PDB file of C-alpha atoms in Angstrom:
ATOM      1  CA  MET A   1      -0.266  -0.269   0.264  1.00 97.00           C
ATOM      2  CA  LYS A   2       1.282   3.667  -0.751  1.00 98.00           C
ATOM      3  CA  GLY A   3       0.748   6.536   1.112  1.00 98.00           C
ATOM      4  CA  ILE A   4      -0.919  10.113  -0.486  1.00 98.00           C
ATOM      5  CA  LEU A   5      -0.860  13.255   2.468  1.00 98.00           C
ATOM      6  CA  LEU A   6      -2.634  16.375   1.253  1.00 97.00           C
ATOM      7  CA  ALA A   7      -0.714  19.656   2.165  1.00 95.00           C
ATOM      8  CA  GLY A   8      -3.061  21.864   0.259  1.00 86.00           C
ATOM      9  CA  GLY A   9      -5.822  24.367   0.717  1.00 77.00           C
ATOM     10  CA  HIS A  10      -4.756  28.337   1.358  1.00 69.00           C
ATOM     11  CA  GLY A  11      -5.672  28.008   5.912  1.00 69.00           C
ATOM     12  CA  THR A  12      -7.346  30.611   5.496  1.00 82.00           C
ATOM     13  CA  ARG A  13      -9.126  29.325   9.005  1.00 86.00           C
ATOM     14  CA  LEU A  14      -5.565  30.414  10.717  1.00 89.00           C
ATOM     15  CA  ASN A  15      -5.133  33.580   8.720  1.00 88.00           C
ATOM     16  CA  PRO A  16      -3.292  36.029   9.876  1.00 90.00           C
ATOM     17  CA  ALA A  17      -0.175  33.049  10.924  1.00 89.00           C
ATOM     18  CA  THR A  18      -0.579  31.076   7.133  1.00 89.00           C
ATOM     19  CA  ALA A  19      -0.473  34.285   5.254  1.00 87.00           C
ATOM     20  CA  VAL A  20       3.044  33.468   3.576  1.00 89.00           C
ATOM     21  CA  VAL A  21       3.118  29.765   5.535  1.00 90.00           C
ATOM     22  CA  SER A  22       1.740  26.628   5.042  1.00 93.00           C
ATOM     23  CA  LYS A  23      -0.809  25.460   7.641  1.00 94.00           C
ATOM     24  CA  GLN A  24       1.282  21.845   7.593  1.00 95.00           C
ATOM     25  CA  LEU A  25       4.419  23.782   8.048  1.00 95.00           C
ATOM     26  CA  LEU A  26       2.931  25.438  11.806  1.00 96.00           C
ATOM     27  CA  PRO A  27       4.065  24.318  14.527  1.00 96.00           C
ATOM     28  CA  VAL A  28       2.657  21.709  16.989  1.00 97.00           C
ATOM     29  CA  TYR A  29       4.281  21.739  19.850  1.00 97.00           C
ATOM     30  CA  ASP A  30       7.823  21.522  18.991  1.00 95.00           C
ATOM     31  CA  LYS A  31       7.328  20.293  15.833  1.00 96.00           C
ATOM     32  CA  PRO A  32       6.151  21.002  12.204  1.00 97.00           C
ATOM     33  CA  MET A  33       2.215  20.207  12.303  1.00 97.00           C
ATOM     34  CA  ILE A  34       3.146  18.210   8.633  1.00 98.00           C
ATOM     35  CA  TYR A  35       4.910  15.600  11.522  1.00 98.00           C
ATOM     36  CA  TYR A  36       2.273  13.935  12.191  1.00 98.00           C
ATOM     37  CA  PRO A  37       0.797  13.264   9.344  1.00 98.00           C
ATOM     38  CA  LEU A  38       3.290  11.188   7.598  1.00 98.00           C
ATOM     39  CA  SER A  39       4.062   9.833  10.912  1.00 98.00           C
ATOM     40  CA  THR A  40       0.900   8.027  11.166  1.00 98.00           C
ATOM     41  CA  LEU A  41       1.089   6.653   7.454  1.00 98.00           C
ATOM     42  CA  MET A  42       4.602   5.310   8.836  1.00 98.00           C
ATOM     43  CA  LEU A  43       2.997   3.259  11.345  1.00 98.00           C
ATOM     44  CA  ALA A  44       1.035   1.548   9.106  1.00 98.00           C
ATOM     45  CA  GLY A  45       4.132   0.111   7.801  1.00 97.00           C
ATOM     46  CA  ILE A  46       3.745   2.802   4.488  1.00 98.00           C
ATOM     47  CA  ARG A  47       7.019   3.897   3.200  1.00 98.00           C
ATOM     48  CA  GLU A  48       6.168   5.332  -0.223  1.00 98.00           C
ATOM     49  CA  ILE A  49       4.442   8.443  -0.170  1.00 98.00           C
ATOM     50  CA  LEU A  50       3.060  10.804  -2.415  1.00 98.00           C
ATOM     51  CA  VAL A  51       3.157  14.788  -0.310  1.00 98.00           C
ATOM     52  CA  ILE A  52       0.964  16.573  -2.735  1.00 98.00           C
ATOM     53  CA  SER A  53       0.334  20.844  -1.149  1.00 96.00           C
ATOM     54  CA  THR A  54       0.511  23.659  -3.783  1.00 94.00           C
ATOM     55  CA  PRO A  55       3.389  25.510  -5.882  1.00 94.00           C
ATOM     56  CA  ASP A  56       4.091  27.913  -3.562  1.00 93.00           C
ATOM     57  CA  ALA A  57       3.811  25.868  -0.576  1.00 94.00           C
ATOM     58  CA  LEU A  58       5.929  22.527  -2.023  1.00 96.00           C
ATOM     59  CA  PRO A  59       9.227  24.077  -1.937  1.00 96.00           C
ATOM     60  CA  ALA A  60       9.035  24.385   1.513  1.00 96.00           C
ATOM     61  CA  PHE A  61       7.759  20.549   2.452  1.00 97.00           C
ATOM     62  CA  ARG A  62      11.003  18.942   0.096  1.00 97.00           C
ATOM     63  CA  ARG A  63      13.389  21.700   2.116  1.00 97.00           C
ATOM     64  CA  LEU A  64      12.178  19.704   5.592  1.00 97.00           C
ATOM     65  CA  LEU A  65      10.932  16.527   4.528  1.00 98.00           C
ATOM     66  CA  GLY A  66      13.934  15.834   1.425  1.00 97.00           C
ATOM     67  CA  ASP A  67      13.494  12.453   0.002  1.00 98.00           C
ATOM     68  CA  GLY A  68      12.273  10.686   3.097  1.00 98.00           C
ATOM     69  CA  ALA A  69      15.542   8.224   2.747  1.00 97.00           C
ATOM     70  CA  GLY A  70      17.440   9.207   6.146  1.00 97.00           C
ATOM     71  CA  TRP A  71      13.661   8.060   7.617  1.00 98.00           C
ATOM     72  CA  GLY A  72      13.636   4.947   5.125  1.00 98.00           C
ATOM     73  CA  LEU A  73      10.430   6.311   2.905  1.00 98.00           C
ATOM     74  CA  ASP A  74      10.577   7.148   0.114  1.00 98.00           C
ATOM     75  CA  LEU A  75       9.034  10.925  -0.971  1.00 98.00           C
ATOM     76  CA  GLN A  76       7.119  12.266  -3.818  1.00 98.00           C
ATOM     77  CA  TYR A  77       5.836  15.466  -4.741  1.00 98.00           C
ATOM     78  CA  ALA A  78       3.054  16.106  -7.088  1.00 98.00           C
ATOM     79  CA  VAL A  79       1.276  19.967  -7.342  1.00 96.00           C
ATOM     80  CA  GLN A  80      -2.331  20.287  -6.946  1.00 92.00           C
ATOM     81  CA  ASP A  81      -2.511  23.985  -8.352  1.00 86.00           C
ATOM     82  CA  GLN A  82      -6.417  24.239  -7.211  1.00 85.00           C
ATOM     83  CA  PRO A  83      -8.411  23.681  -4.117  1.00 82.00           C
ATOM     84  CA  ARG A  84     -10.177  21.174  -6.670  1.00 90.00           C
ATOM     85  CA  GLY A  85     -11.840  18.637  -3.633  1.00 92.00           C
ATOM     86  CA  LEU A  86     -10.321  15.864  -1.350  1.00 95.00           C
ATOM     87  CA  ALA A  87     -10.683  13.293  -4.367  1.00 96.00           C
ATOM     88  CA  ASP A  88      -8.703  15.475  -6.261  1.00 96.00           C
ATOM     89  CA  ALA A  89      -5.898  13.415  -4.680  1.00 97.00           C
ATOM     90  CA  PHE A  90      -6.134  10.469  -6.638  1.00 97.00           C
ATOM     91  CA  ARG A  91      -6.141  11.803 -10.243  1.00 96.00           C
ATOM     92  CA  VAL A  92      -2.685  14.173  -9.284  1.00 96.00           C
ATOM     93  CA  GLY A  93      -1.151  11.124  -7.989  1.00 97.00           C
ATOM     94  CA  ARG A  94      -2.390   8.948 -10.767  1.00 97.00           C
ATOM     95  CA  ASP A  95       0.474   7.870 -11.518  1.00 98.00           C
ATOM     96  CA  PHE A  96       2.536   7.849  -7.995  1.00 98.00           C
ATOM     97  CA  LEU A  97      -0.108   5.000  -7.380  1.00 98.00           C
ATOM     98  CA  ALA A  98      -0.131   3.156 -10.229  1.00 97.00           C
ATOM     99  CA  GLY A  99      -2.666   0.080  -8.988  1.00 96.00           C
ATOM    100  CA  ALA A 100      -1.241   0.084  -5.580  1.00 98.00           C
ATOM    101  CA  PRO A 101      -3.739   0.571  -2.623  1.00 98.00           C
ATOM    102  CA  VAL A 102      -3.609   3.642  -1.108  1.00 98.00           C
ATOM    103  CA  MET A 103      -4.094   5.194   2.559  1.00 98.00           C
ATOM    104  CA  MET A 104      -4.179   8.890   2.428  1.00 98.00           C
ATOM    105  CA  ILE A 105      -4.397  11.310   4.939  1.00 98.00           C
ATOM    106  CA  LEU A 106      -4.588  14.994   5.796  1.00 97.00           C
ATOM    107  CA  GLY A 107      -2.265  16.793   5.921  1.00 96.00           C
ATOM    108  CA  ASP A 108      -3.413  18.510   9.578  1.00 95.00           C
ATOM    109  CA  ASN A 109      -4.441  16.140  11.260  1.00 95.00           C
ATOM    110  CA  VAL A 110      -3.269  14.369  14.360  1.00 97.00           C
ATOM    111  CA  ILE A 111      -3.654  10.365  15.979  1.00 97.00           C
ATOM    112  CA  TYR A 112      -2.570   9.154  18.655  1.00 97.00           C
ATOM    113  CA  GLY A 113      -3.313   6.718  21.108  1.00 94.00           C
ATOM    114  CA  GLY A 114      -3.422   2.802  22.377  1.00 90.00           C
ATOM    115  CA  GLY A 115      -4.474   0.428  19.848  1.00 92.00           C
ATOM    116  CA  LEU A 116      -3.909   2.873  16.800  1.00 95.00           C
ATOM    117  CA  SER A 117      -1.358   0.642  15.076  1.00 94.00           C
ATOM    118  CA  ALA A 118      -4.068  -2.166  15.253  1.00 95.00           C
ATOM    119  CA  HIS A 119      -6.397  -0.329  13.724  1.00 96.00           C
ATOM    120  CA  LEU A 120      -3.795   1.003  10.843  1.00 97.00           C
ATOM    121  CA  GLY A 121      -3.240  -2.488  10.436  1.00 95.00           C
ATOM    122  CA  ARG A 122      -6.199  -3.163   9.064  1.00 95.00           C
ATOM    123  CA  ALA A 123      -6.595  -0.830   6.615  1.00 96.00           C
ATOM    124  CA  ALA A 124      -3.358  -1.200   5.081  1.00 96.00           C
ATOM    125  CA  GLY A 125      -3.694  -5.263   4.623  1.00 93.00           C
ATOM    126  CA  ARG A 126      -7.126  -3.899   2.531  1.00 88.00           C
ATOM    127  CA  THR A 127      -6.399  -4.911  -1.882  1.00 92.00           C
ATOM    128  CA  GLU A 128     -10.171  -3.866  -2.708  1.00 95.00           C
ATOM    129  CA  GLY A 129     -12.916  -1.415  -1.033  1.00 97.00           C
ATOM    130  CA  ALA A 130     -12.234   0.656   1.025  1.00 98.00           C
ATOM    131  CA  THR A 131     -12.112   1.711   5.038  1.00 98.00           C
ATOM    132  CA  ILE A 132     -12.995   5.125   6.182  1.00 98.00           C
ATOM    133  CA  PHE A 133     -11.927   6.285  10.301  1.00 97.00           C
ATOM    134  CA  ALA A 134     -14.995   7.217  12.889  1.00 97.00           C
ATOM    135  CA  TYR A 135     -14.222   9.306  15.570  1.00 96.00           C
ATOM    136  CA  PRO A 136     -17.446  10.063  18.164  1.00 96.00           C
ATOM    137  CA  VAL A 137     -17.377  14.203  18.796  1.00 95.00           C
ATOM    138  CA  ARG A 138     -20.303  16.268  20.189  1.00 94.00           C
ATOM    139  CA  ASP A 139     -21.415  18.007  17.039  1.00 94.00           C
ATOM    140  CA  PRO A 140     -20.531  15.620  14.114  1.00 95.00           C
ATOM    141  CA  GLU A 141     -22.994  18.167  12.294  1.00 94.00           C
ATOM    142  CA  ARG A 142     -19.504  19.714  11.995  1.00 91.00           C
ATOM    143  CA  TYR A 143     -18.314  16.885   9.304  1.00 92.00           C
ATOM    144  CA  GLY A 144     -18.892  14.203   7.438  1.00 93.00           C
ATOM    145  CA  VAL A 145     -20.911  10.854   9.307  1.00 96.00           C
ATOM    146  CA  VAL A 146     -21.351   7.852   9.114  1.00 97.00           C
ATOM    147  CA  GLU A 147     -23.896   5.893  10.543  1.00 97.00           C
ATOM    148  CA  LEU A 148     -23.676   1.941  11.465  1.00 97.00           C
ATOM    149  CA  GLY A 149     -26.519  -0.421  11.009  1.00 95.00           C
ATOM    150  CA  THR A 150     -26.542  -3.170  14.372  1.00 90.00           C
ATOM    151  CA  ASP A 151     -23.399  -5.563  12.837  1.00 91.00           C
ATOM    152  CA  ARG A 152     -21.120  -1.785  12.984  1.00 90.00           C
ATOM    153  CA  ARG A 153     -20.979  -1.440   8.837  1.00 94.00           C
ATOM    154  CA  ALA A 154     -21.969   1.364   7.592  1.00 96.00           C
ATOM    155  CA  VAL A 155     -25.553   1.960   6.513  1.00 96.00           C
ATOM    156  CA  HIS A 156     -25.663   5.688   5.647  1.00 96.00           C
ATOM    157  CA  ILE A 157     -23.199   8.226   5.060  1.00 96.00           C
ATOM    158  CA  GLU A 158     -23.745  12.210   5.261  1.00 93.00           C
ATOM    159  CA  GLU A 159     -21.571  15.626   4.229  1.00 91.00           C
ATOM    160  CA  LYS A 160     -21.968  18.075   7.645  1.00 91.00           C
ATOM    161  CA  PRO A 161     -25.773  17.068   8.336  1.00 93.00           C
ATOM    162  CA  THR A 162     -28.286  19.149   9.568  1.00 94.00           C
ATOM    163  CA  GLN A 163     -30.007  15.871  11.648  1.00 95.00           C
ATOM    164  CA  PRO A 164     -26.831  13.885  11.988  1.00 95.00           C
ATOM    165  CA  ARG A 165     -28.194  10.249  12.346  1.00 96.00           C
ATOM    166  CA  SER A 166     -25.087   9.834  14.139  1.00 97.00           C
ATOM    167  CA  ASN A 167     -22.903  10.894  15.890  1.00 96.00           C
ATOM    168  CA  LEU A 168     -19.757   9.480  14.181  1.00 97.00           C
ATOM    169  CA  ALA A 169     -17.167  11.569  12.034  1.00 96.00           C
ATOM    170  CA  VAL A 170     -15.175  10.911   9.701  1.00 96.00           C
ATOM    171  CA  ALA A 171     -11.998  11.577  10.631  1.00 95.00           C
ATOM    172  CA  GLY A 172      -9.276  12.839   7.680  1.00 95.00           C
ATOM    173  CA  LEU A 173      -7.321   9.175   7.267  1.00 97.00           C
ATOM    174  CA  TYR A 174      -9.499   7.327   3.937  1.00 98.00           C
ATOM    175  CA  ALA A 175      -7.831   3.660   3.046  1.00 98.00           C
ATOM    176  CA  TYR A 176      -8.621   2.404  -1.053  1.00 98.00           C
ATOM    177  CA  GLY A 177      -7.896   0.116  -3.220  1.00 97.00           C
ATOM    178  CA  PRO A 178      -6.998   0.331  -6.419  1.00 97.00           C
ATOM    179  CA  ASP A 179     -10.245   1.592  -8.564  1.00 97.00           C
ATOM    180  CA  VAL A 180     -10.378   4.634  -6.770  1.00 98.00           C
ATOM    181  CA  VAL A 181      -8.074   6.350  -9.213  1.00 97.00           C
ATOM    182  CA  GLU A 182     -11.145   4.957 -11.560  1.00 97.00           C
ATOM    183  CA  VAL A 183     -14.040   6.214  -9.173  1.00 97.00           C
ATOM    184  CA  ALA A 184     -12.649   9.441  -8.650  1.00 96.00           C
ATOM    185  CA  ALA A 185     -12.371  10.398 -12.203  1.00 95.00           C
ATOM    186  CA  GLU A 186     -16.158   9.218 -12.177  1.00 95.00           C
ATOM    187  CA  LEU A 187     -16.995  11.882 -10.171  1.00 95.00           C
ATOM    188  CA  THR A 188     -18.860  15.280 -11.297  1.00 92.00           C
ATOM    189  CA  PRO A 189     -18.490  18.652  -9.270  1.00 91.00           C
ATOM    190  CA  SER A 190     -20.101  19.388  -6.938  1.00 90.00           C
ATOM    191  CA  ALA A 191     -22.185  22.026  -5.999  1.00 86.00           C
ATOM    192  CA  ARG A 192     -19.112  24.096  -4.827  1.00 86.00           C
ATOM    193  CA  GLY A 193     -16.919  23.263  -7.844  1.00 86.00           C
ATOM    194  CA  GLU A 194     -14.945  20.431  -5.496  1.00 90.00           C
ATOM    195  CA  LEU A 195     -14.825  16.457  -6.379  1.00 93.00           C
ATOM    196  CA  GLU A 196     -15.754  15.823  -2.455  1.00 93.00           C
ATOM    197  CA  ILE A 197     -14.677  12.477  -0.551  1.00 95.00           C
ATOM    198  CA  THR A 198     -18.343  11.791   0.374  1.00 94.00           C
ATOM    199  CA  ASP A 199     -19.043  10.773  -2.647  1.00 95.00           C
ATOM    200  CA  VAL A 200     -15.929   8.705  -3.385  1.00 97.00           C
ATOM    201  CA  ASN A 201     -17.356   7.194   0.452  1.00 97.00           C
ATOM    202  CA  ARG A 202     -21.123   6.765  -0.823  1.00 96.00           C
ATOM    203  CA  HIS A 203     -19.557   4.688  -4.121  1.00 97.00           C
ATOM    204  CA  TYR A 204     -17.923   2.041  -1.637  1.00 97.00           C
ATOM    205  CA  LEU A 205     -21.127   1.812   0.472  1.00 97.00           C
ATOM    206  CA  ASP A 206     -22.903   1.266  -2.674  1.00 96.00           C
ATOM    207  CA  GLN A 207     -21.250  -1.399  -3.346  1.00 96.00           C
ATOM    208  CA  GLY A 208     -21.492  -2.932  -0.047  1.00 95.00           C
ATOM    209  CA  THR A 209     -17.468  -2.323   0.317  1.00 96.00           C
ATOM    210  CA  LEU A 210     -17.368   0.476   3.238  1.00 97.00           C
ATOM    211  CA  ASP A 211     -15.622  -0.761   6.088  1.00 96.00           C
ATOM    212  CA  VAL A 212     -15.392   1.980   9.173  1.00 97.00           C
ATOM    213  CA  GLU A 213     -12.535   0.985  11.822  1.00 97.00           C
ATOM    214  CA  VAL A 214     -14.053   3.455  15.013  1.00 96.00           C
ATOM    215  CA  LEU A 215     -11.093   5.193  16.945  1.00 95.00           C
ATOM    216  CA  GLY A 216     -12.775   5.220  20.488  1.00 87.00           C
ATOM    217  CA  ARG A 217     -11.470   5.558  23.866  1.00 88.00           C
ATOM    218  CA  GLY A 218      -7.897   5.825  24.020  1.00 91.00           C
ATOM    219  CA  ILE A 219      -7.196   7.244  20.715  1.00 95.00           C
ATOM    220  CA  ALA A 220      -7.285  11.088  20.447  1.00 95.00           C
ATOM    221  CA  TRP A 221      -8.500  12.271  16.941  1.00 95.00           C
ATOM    222  CA  LEU A 222      -7.836  16.192  16.608  1.00 92.00           C
ATOM    223  CA  ASP A 223      -8.312  18.559  13.653  1.00 86.00           C
ATOM    224  CA  ALA A 224      -5.675  20.884  14.094  1.00 88.00           C
ATOM    225  CA  GLY A 225      -6.902  23.703  11.143  1.00 85.00           C
ATOM    226  CA  THR A 226      -8.068  26.181  13.717  1.00 90.00           C
ATOM    227  CA  HIS A 227      -6.356  28.805  15.559  1.00 93.00           C
ATOM    228  CA  GLU A 228      -8.650  27.322  19.048  1.00 93.00           C
ATOM    229  CA  SER A 229      -7.379  22.876  17.564  1.00 93.00           C
ATOM    230  CA  LEU A 230      -3.958  24.196  16.763  1.00 95.00           C
ATOM    231  CA  LEU A 231      -3.937  25.183  20.173  1.00 96.00           C
ATOM    232  CA  ASP A 232      -5.424  22.323  21.388  1.00 95.00           C
ATOM    233  CA  ALA A 233      -3.900  19.508  20.230  1.00 96.00           C
ATOM    234  CA  SER A 234      -0.248  21.506  20.722  1.00 97.00           C
ATOM    235  CA  ALA A 235      -1.226  21.506  24.821  1.00 97.00           C
ATOM    236  CA  PHE A 236      -2.443  18.163  24.484  1.00 96.00           C
ATOM    237  CA  VAL A 237       1.455  16.966  23.004  1.00 97.00           C
ATOM    238  CA  HIS A 238       2.838  18.900  25.656  1.00 97.00           C
ATOM    239  CA  SER A 239       0.510  16.986  28.458  1.00 97.00           C
ATOM    240  CA  VAL A 240       1.394  13.741  25.950  1.00 96.00           C
ATOM    241  CA  GLN A 241       5.060  14.193  26.632  1.00 96.00           C
ATOM    242  CA  ALA A 242       5.771  15.326  29.431  1.00 96.00           C
ATOM    243  CA  ARG A 243       3.922  13.274  31.978  1.00 96.00           C
ATOM    244  CA  GLN A 244       5.502  10.249  30.025  1.00 95.00           C
ATOM    245  CA  GLY A 245       8.653  11.473  28.670  1.00 95.00           C
ATOM    246  CA  LEU A 246       7.787   9.984  25.104  1.00 95.00           C
ATOM    247  CA  MET A 247       7.050  11.240  22.104  1.00 96.00           C
ATOM    248  CA  ILE A 248       4.555  11.375  20.025  1.00 97.00           C
ATOM    249  CA  ALA A 249       5.230  11.293  16.090  1.00 98.00           C
ATOM    250  CA  CYS A 250       8.989  11.633  15.899  1.00 98.00           C
ATOM    251  CA  PRO A 251       9.773  10.110  12.456  1.00 98.00           C
ATOM    252  CA  GLU A 252      13.470   8.615  13.313  1.00 98.00           C
ATOM    253  CA  GLU A 253      11.948   6.594  16.336  1.00 98.00           C
ATOM    254  CA  ILE A 254       9.135   4.955  13.746  1.00 98.00           C
ATOM    255  CA  ALA A 255      11.432   4.699  11.561  1.00 98.00           C
ATOM    256  CA  PHE A 256      13.820   2.579  14.101  1.00 97.00           C
ATOM    257  CA  ARG A 257      10.646   0.969  15.592  1.00 97.00           C
ATOM    258  CA  GLN A 258       8.788   0.008  12.278  1.00 97.00           C
ATOM    259  CA  GLY A 259      12.986  -1.402  11.093  1.00 97.00           C
ATOM    260  CA  PHE A 260      12.895   0.941   8.018  1.00 98.00           C
ATOM    261  CA  ILE A 261      15.639   1.985   9.580  1.00 97.00           C
ATOM    262  CA  SER A 262      18.718   0.549  11.336  1.00 96.00           C
ATOM    263  CA  ARG A 263      20.546   1.556  14.377  1.00 93.00           C
ATOM    264  CA  ASP A 264      23.647   2.487  13.147  1.00 94.00           C
ATOM    265  CA  GLN A 265      21.010   4.717  10.763  1.00 96.00           C
ATOM    266  CA  LEU A 266      19.335   5.995  13.193  1.00 96.00           C
ATOM    267  CA  ALA A 267      22.723   6.686  15.479  1.00 94.00           C
ATOM    268  CA  VAL A 268      23.217   9.172  12.463  1.00 94.00           C
ATOM    269  CA  LEU A 269      19.854  11.172  12.130  1.00 95.00           C
ATOM    270  CA  ALA A 270      20.920  11.733  16.169  1.00 94.00           C
ATOM    271  CA  ARG A 271      23.953  13.977  15.652  1.00 92.00           C
ATOM    272  CA  ASP A 272      22.466  15.838  12.586  1.00 89.00           C
ATOM    273  CA  LEU A 273      19.683  16.838  14.820  1.00 91.00           C
ATOM    274  CA  ALA A 274      19.857  20.178  17.337  1.00 79.00           C
ATOM    275  CA  SER A 275      20.984  19.517  20.821  1.00 84.00           C
ATOM    276  CA  ASN A 276      17.746  20.297  21.982  1.00 90.00           C
ATOM    277  CA  ASP A 277      15.489  18.580  23.987  1.00 91.00           C
ATOM    278  CA  TYR A 278      13.524  16.019  20.387  1.00 94.00           C
ATOM    279  CA  GLY A 279      17.783  16.473  18.957  1.00 93.00           C
ATOM    280  CA  ALA A 280      18.839  14.560  23.440  1.00 94.00           C
ATOM    281  CA  TYR A 281      15.242  11.979  23.089  1.00 95.00           C
ATOM    282  CA  VAL A 282      16.861  11.098  19.287  1.00 96.00           C
ATOM    283  CA  ALA A 283      20.159  10.761  20.710  1.00 94.00           C
ATOM    284  CA  ALA A 284      18.946   8.639  23.944  1.00 94.00           C
ATOM    285  CA  LEU A 285      16.762   6.184  22.454  1.00 95.00           C
ATOM    286  CA  ALA A 286      19.922   5.249  19.611  1.00 94.00           C
ATOM    287  CA  GLU A 287      21.898   4.757  22.795  1.00 91.00           C
ATOM    288  CA  GLY A 288      19.429   2.420  24.148  1.00 87.00           C
ATOM    289  CA  ALA A 289      19.669   1.068  21.112  1.00 65.00           C
ATOM    290  CA  SER A 290      23.514   0.115  20.815  1.00 54.00           C
ATOM    291  CA  SER A 291      23.892  -0.795  24.340  1.00 47.00           C
TER     292      SER A 291
END
């Protein structure tokens, strides 16, 4: 399975903080926002990842992430010159996907918690159909909403309903079989002129091949796309890291623990990092791994 990380858009909800910088480059506590969705894909075992962004922002992502080789990844980049909707990513990424299944995540999503790897593993293991991730919220009318039947399978999905039929919001993380490229190619733009991911998911629902992974107690899903939620996400990360002494969304650590890089490669990464708390954490990890 390959990965797509959507880091486009203009970040208007975060203006003026995003007047001259992509929101996915803003810090969520001690790391760039894009580290968090990137880490989620890595936890799913995905090593080939396409970062899609705007023409103005893409060079900064290249400078930050490079080709990913240091983390045992193959990072590639593509431009979405206009905001044509989430499903447009499959058109942009057609050549990159080359017939492979895909997991796509939005660049402002922070997902963390016990049991997450099991959810990701089940979704990453599929070769056909679709898996969406759902999360219970108090204000489902703000999101795409999925309703489950008595057998815990999806029976209805709707974008920002005025009268939600459940409290399960569709999180910005999706997995699809290779045919998603053709599904997206046949979509027509919505009233707002975009190719809607909800229409893609509804296709699989109609086909009876839409699975739902419900992220429940013990897992946090934060959309860091507003000033308030960005602050909340930073406070959450700070609280967990300060309490546990463990990093959230540290690509160096995940790459090592996933077997993407060796102990020696981790030690090289540690030497190249700044002498701050982040660098000290990776250095201690490398020293512990070598002892």
